[in-house]
Short mmCIF file of N, CA and C and ligand atoms in Angstrom, two decimals:
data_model
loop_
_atom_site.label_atom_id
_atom_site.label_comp_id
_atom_site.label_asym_id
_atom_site.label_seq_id
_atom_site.Cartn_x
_atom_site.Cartn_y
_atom_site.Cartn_z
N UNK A 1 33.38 -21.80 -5.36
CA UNK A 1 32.24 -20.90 -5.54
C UNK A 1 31.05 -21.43 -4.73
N UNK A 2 30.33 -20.68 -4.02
CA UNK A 2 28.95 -20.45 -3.16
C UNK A 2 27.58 -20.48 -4.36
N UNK A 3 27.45 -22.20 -4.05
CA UNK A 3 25.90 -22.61 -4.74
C UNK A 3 24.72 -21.21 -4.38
N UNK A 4 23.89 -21.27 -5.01
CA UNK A 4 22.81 -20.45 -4.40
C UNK A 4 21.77 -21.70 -3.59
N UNK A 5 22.11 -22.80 -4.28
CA UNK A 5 21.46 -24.07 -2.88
C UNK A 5 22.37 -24.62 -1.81
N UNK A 6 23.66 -23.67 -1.90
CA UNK A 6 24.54 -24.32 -0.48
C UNK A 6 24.01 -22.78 0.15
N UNK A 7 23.67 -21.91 -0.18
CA UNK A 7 23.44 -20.33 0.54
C UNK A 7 22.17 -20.81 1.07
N UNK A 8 21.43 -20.96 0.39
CA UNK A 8 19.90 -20.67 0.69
C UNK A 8 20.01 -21.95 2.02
N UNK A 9 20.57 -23.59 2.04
CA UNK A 9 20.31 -24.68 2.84
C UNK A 9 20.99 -23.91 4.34
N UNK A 10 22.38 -23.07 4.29
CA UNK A 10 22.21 -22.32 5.51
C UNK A 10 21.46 -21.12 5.77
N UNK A 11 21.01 -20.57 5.07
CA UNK A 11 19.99 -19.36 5.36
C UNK A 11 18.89 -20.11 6.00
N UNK A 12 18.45 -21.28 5.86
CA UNK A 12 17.39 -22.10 6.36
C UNK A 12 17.88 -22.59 7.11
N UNK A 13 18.58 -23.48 7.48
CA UNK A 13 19.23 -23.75 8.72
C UNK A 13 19.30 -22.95 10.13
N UNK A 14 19.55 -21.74 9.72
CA UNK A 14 20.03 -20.66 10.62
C UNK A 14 18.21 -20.42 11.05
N UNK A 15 17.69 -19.86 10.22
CA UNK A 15 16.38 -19.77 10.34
C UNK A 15 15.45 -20.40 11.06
N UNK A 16 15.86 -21.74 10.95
CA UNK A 16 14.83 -23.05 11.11
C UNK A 16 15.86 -22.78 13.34
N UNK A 17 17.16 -22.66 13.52
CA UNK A 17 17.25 -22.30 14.69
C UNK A 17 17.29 -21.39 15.37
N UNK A 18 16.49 -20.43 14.49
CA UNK A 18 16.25 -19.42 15.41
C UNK A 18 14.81 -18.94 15.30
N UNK A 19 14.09 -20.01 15.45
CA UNK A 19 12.80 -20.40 15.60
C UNK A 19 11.85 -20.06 14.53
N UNK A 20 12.03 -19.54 13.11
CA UNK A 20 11.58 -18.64 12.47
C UNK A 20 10.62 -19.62 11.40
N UNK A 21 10.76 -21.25 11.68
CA UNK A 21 9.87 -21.98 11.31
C UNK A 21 9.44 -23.02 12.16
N UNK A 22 8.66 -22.71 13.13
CA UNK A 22 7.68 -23.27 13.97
C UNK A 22 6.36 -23.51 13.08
N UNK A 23 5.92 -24.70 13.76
CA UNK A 23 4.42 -25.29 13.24
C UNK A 23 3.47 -23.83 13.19
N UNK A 24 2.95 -23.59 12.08
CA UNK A 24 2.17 -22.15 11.61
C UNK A 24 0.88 -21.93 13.08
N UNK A 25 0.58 -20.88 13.26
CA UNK A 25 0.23 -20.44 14.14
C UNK A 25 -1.33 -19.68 13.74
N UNK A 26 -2.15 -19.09 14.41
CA UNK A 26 -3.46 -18.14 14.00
C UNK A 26 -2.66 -17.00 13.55
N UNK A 27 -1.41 -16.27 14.43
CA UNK A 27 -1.14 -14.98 13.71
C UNK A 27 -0.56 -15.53 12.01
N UNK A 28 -0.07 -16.61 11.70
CA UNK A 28 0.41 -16.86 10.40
C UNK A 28 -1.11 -16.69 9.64
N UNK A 29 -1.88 -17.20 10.06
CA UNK A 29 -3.04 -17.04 9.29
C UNK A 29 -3.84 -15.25 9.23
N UNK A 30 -3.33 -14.58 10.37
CA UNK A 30 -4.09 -13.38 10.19
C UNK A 30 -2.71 -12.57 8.89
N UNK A 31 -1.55 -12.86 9.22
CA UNK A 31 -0.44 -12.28 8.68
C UNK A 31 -0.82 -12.57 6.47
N UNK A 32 -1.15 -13.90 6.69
CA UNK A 32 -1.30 -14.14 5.46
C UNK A 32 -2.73 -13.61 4.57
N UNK A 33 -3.86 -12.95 5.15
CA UNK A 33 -4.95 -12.37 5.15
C UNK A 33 -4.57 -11.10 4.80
N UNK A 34 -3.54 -10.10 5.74
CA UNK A 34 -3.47 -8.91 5.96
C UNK A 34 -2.77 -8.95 4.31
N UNK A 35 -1.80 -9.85 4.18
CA UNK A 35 -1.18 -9.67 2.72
C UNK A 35 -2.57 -9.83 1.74
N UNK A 36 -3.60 -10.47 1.65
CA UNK A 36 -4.42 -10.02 0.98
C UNK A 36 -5.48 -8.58 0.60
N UNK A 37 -4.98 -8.36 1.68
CA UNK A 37 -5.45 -6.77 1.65
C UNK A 37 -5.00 -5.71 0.76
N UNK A 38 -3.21 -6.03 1.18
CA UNK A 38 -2.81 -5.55 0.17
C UNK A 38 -2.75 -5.75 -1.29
N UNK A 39 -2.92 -7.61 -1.48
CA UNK A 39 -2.82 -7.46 -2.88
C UNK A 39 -4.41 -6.74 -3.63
N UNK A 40 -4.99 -6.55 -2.92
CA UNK A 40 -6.59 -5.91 -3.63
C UNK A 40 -5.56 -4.27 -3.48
N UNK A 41 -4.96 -3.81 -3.16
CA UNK A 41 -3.91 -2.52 -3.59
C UNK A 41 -3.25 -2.80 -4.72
N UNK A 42 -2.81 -3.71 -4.80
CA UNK A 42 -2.19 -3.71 -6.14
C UNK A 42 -2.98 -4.17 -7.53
N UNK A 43 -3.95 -4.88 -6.76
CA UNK A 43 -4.79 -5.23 -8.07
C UNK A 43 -5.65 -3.69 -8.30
N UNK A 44 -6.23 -2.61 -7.81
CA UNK A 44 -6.65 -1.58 -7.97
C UNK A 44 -5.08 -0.90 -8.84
N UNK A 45 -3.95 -0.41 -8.71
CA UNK A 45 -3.15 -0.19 -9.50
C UNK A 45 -2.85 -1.00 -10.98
N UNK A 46 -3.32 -2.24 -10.49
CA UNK A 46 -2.73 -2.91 -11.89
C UNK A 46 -3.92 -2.35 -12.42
N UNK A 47 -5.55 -2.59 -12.45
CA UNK A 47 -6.24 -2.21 -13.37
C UNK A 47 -6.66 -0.68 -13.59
N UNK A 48 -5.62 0.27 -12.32
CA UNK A 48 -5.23 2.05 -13.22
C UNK A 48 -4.25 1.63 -14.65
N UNK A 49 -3.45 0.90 -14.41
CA UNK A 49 -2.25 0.86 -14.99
C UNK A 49 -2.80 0.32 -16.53
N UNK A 50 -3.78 -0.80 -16.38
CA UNK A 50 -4.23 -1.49 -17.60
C UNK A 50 -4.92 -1.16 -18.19
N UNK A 51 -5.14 0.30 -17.74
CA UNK A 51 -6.69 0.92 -18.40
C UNK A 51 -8.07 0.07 -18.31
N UNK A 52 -8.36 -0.79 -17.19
CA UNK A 52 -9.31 -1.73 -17.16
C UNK A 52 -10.92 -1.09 -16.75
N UNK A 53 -10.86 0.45 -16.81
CA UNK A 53 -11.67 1.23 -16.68
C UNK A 53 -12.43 1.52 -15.00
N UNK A 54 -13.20 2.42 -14.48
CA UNK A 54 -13.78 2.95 -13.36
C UNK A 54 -14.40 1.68 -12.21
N UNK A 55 -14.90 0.87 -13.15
CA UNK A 55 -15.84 -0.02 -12.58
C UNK A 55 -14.88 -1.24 -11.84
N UNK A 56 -14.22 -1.27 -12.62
CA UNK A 56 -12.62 -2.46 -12.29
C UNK A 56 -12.32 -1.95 -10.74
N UNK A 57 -11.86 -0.48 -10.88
CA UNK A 57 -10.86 -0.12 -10.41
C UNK A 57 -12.03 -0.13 -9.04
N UNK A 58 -13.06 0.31 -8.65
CA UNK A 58 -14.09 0.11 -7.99
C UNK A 58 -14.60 -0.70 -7.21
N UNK A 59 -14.44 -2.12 -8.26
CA UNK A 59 -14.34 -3.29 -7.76
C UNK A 59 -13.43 -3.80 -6.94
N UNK A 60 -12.17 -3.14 -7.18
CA UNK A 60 -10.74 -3.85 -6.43
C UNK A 60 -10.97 -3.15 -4.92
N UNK A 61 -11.19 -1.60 -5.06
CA UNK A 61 -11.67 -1.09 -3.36
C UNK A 61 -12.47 -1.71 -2.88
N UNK A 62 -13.45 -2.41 -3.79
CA UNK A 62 -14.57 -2.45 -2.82
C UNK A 62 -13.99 -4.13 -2.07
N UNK A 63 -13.01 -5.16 -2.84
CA UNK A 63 -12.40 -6.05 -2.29
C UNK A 63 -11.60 -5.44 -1.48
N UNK A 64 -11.23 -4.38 -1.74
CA UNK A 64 -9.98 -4.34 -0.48
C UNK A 64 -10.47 -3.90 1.09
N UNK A 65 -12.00 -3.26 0.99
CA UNK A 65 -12.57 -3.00 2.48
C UNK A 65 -13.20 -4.36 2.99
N UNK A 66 -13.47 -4.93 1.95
CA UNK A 66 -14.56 -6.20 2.29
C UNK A 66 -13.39 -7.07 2.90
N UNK A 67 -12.25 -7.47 2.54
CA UNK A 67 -10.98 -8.07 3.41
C UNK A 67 -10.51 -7.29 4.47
N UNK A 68 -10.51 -5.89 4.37
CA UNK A 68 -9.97 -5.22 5.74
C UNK A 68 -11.09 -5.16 6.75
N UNK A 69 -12.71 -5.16 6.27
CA UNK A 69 -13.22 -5.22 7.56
C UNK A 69 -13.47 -6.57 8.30
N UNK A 70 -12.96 -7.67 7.16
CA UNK A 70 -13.52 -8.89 7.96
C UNK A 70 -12.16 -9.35 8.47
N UNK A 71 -10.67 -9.06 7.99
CA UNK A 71 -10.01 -9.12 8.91
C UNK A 71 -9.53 -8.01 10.22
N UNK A 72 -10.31 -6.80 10.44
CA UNK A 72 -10.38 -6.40 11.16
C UNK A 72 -11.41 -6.55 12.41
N UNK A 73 -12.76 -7.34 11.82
CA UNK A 73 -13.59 -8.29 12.80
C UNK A 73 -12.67 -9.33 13.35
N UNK A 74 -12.22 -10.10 12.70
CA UNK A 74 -11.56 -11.03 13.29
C UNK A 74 -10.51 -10.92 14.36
N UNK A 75 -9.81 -10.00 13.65
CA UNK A 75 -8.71 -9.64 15.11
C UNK A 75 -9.53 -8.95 16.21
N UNK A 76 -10.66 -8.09 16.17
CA UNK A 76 -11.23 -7.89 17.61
C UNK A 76 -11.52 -8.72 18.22
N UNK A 77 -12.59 -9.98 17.54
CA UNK A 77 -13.27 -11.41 17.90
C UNK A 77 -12.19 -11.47 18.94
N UNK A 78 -11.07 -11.22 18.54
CA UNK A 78 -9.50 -12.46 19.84
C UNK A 78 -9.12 -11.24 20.40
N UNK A 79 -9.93 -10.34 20.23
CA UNK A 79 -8.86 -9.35 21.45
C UNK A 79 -7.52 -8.51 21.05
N UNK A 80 -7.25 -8.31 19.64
CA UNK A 80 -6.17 -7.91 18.77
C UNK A 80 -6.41 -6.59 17.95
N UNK A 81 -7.45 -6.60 18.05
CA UNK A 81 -8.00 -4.78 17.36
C UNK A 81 -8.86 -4.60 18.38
N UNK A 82 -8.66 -2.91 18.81
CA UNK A 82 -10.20 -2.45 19.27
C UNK A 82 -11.31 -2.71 18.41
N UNK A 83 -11.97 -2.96 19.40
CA UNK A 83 -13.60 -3.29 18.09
C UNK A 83 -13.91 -1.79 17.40
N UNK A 84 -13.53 -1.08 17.71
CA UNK A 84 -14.29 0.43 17.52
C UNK A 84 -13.63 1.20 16.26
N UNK A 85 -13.57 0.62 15.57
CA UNK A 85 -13.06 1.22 14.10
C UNK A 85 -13.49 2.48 13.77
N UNK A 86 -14.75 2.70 13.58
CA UNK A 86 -15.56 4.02 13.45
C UNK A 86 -14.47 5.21 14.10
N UNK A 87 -14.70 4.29 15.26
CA UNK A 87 -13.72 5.99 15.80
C UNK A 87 -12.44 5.79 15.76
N UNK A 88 -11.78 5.00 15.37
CA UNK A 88 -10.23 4.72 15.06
C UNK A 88 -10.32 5.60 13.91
N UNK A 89 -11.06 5.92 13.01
CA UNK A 89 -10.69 6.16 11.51
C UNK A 89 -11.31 7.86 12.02
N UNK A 90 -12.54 8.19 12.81
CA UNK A 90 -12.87 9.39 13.21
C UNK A 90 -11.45 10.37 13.96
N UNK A 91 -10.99 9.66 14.22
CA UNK A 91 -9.60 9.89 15.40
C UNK A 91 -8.50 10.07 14.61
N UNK A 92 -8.10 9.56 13.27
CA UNK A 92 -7.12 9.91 12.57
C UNK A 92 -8.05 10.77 11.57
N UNK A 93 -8.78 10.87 11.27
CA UNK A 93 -9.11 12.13 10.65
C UNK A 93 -8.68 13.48 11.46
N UNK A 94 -9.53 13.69 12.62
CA UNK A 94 -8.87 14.70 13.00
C UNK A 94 -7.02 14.87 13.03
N UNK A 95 -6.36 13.72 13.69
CA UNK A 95 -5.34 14.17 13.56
C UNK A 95 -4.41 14.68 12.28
N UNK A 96 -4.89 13.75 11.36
CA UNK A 96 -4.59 14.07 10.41
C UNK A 96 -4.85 15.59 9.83
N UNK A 97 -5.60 16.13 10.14
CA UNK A 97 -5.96 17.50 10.23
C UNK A 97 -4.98 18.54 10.38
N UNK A 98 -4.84 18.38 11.59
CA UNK A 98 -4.20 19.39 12.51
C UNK A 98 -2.32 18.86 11.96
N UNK A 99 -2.01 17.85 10.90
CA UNK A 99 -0.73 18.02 10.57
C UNK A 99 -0.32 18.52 9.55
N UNK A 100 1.05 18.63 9.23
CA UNK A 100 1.72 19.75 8.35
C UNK A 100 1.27 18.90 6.79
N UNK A 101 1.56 20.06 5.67
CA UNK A 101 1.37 19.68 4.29
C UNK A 101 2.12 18.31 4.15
N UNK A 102 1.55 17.34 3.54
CA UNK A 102 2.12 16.15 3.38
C UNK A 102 2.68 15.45 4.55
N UNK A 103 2.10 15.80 5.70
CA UNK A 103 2.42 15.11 7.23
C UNK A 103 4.10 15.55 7.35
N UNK A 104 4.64 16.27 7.02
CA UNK A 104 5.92 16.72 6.91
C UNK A 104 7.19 15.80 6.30
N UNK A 105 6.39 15.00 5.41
CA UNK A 105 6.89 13.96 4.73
C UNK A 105 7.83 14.44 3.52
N UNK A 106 8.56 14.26 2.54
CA UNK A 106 9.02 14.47 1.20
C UNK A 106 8.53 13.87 -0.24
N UNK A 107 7.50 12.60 0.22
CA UNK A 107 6.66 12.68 -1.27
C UNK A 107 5.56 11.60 0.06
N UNK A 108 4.05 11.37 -1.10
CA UNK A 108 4.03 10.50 -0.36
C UNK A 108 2.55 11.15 -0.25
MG1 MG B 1 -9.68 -8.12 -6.20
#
């Protein structure tokens, strides 16, 4: 029988040669940021979910722009986002417009 620590020591193995743990990098650091973005998404659901009331739930958006715009400064700073957000978000409004009910999606 197949340990789950004889699985996992070649899943890492394999990993570790096919470069997938190199000394951490700036994108590891923007990658690990962007996941904070999202967890201020889930913390806004957990406190719909907990009944933690308007102001909670308020609070968690207002963390989740305050991390998306300062990691969206940051990636322009290096050349990785257009600086021009305003009209990135002006620009999918319209398109968003002009597409079908539910973007022609099935839920969502
Ligand atoms: Mg939060």
């Amino acid at each position: 029988m197949v340990s789950l620590r004889n699985l996992a020591d070649r899943i890492h193995n394999t990993a570790k040669m096919k470069g997938f743990w190199k000394a951490p990098t700036m994108m590891d650091v923007y990658v690990a940021k962007i996941c904070l973005i999202i967890s201020e998404g889930v913390e806004i659901m957990e406190a719909l979910r907990k009944d933690q009331g308007a102001q909670k739930v308020t609070e968690e958006f207002a963390d989740l722009f305050i991390r998306a715009l300062d990691v969206h400064h940051t990636l322009a700073q290096a050349g990785l986002a257009d600086p021009n957000l305003e009209l990135a978000i002006q620009s999918k409004m319209e398109k968003n417009d002009r597409r079908p009910v539910m973007h022609g999606h099935r839920w969502g």
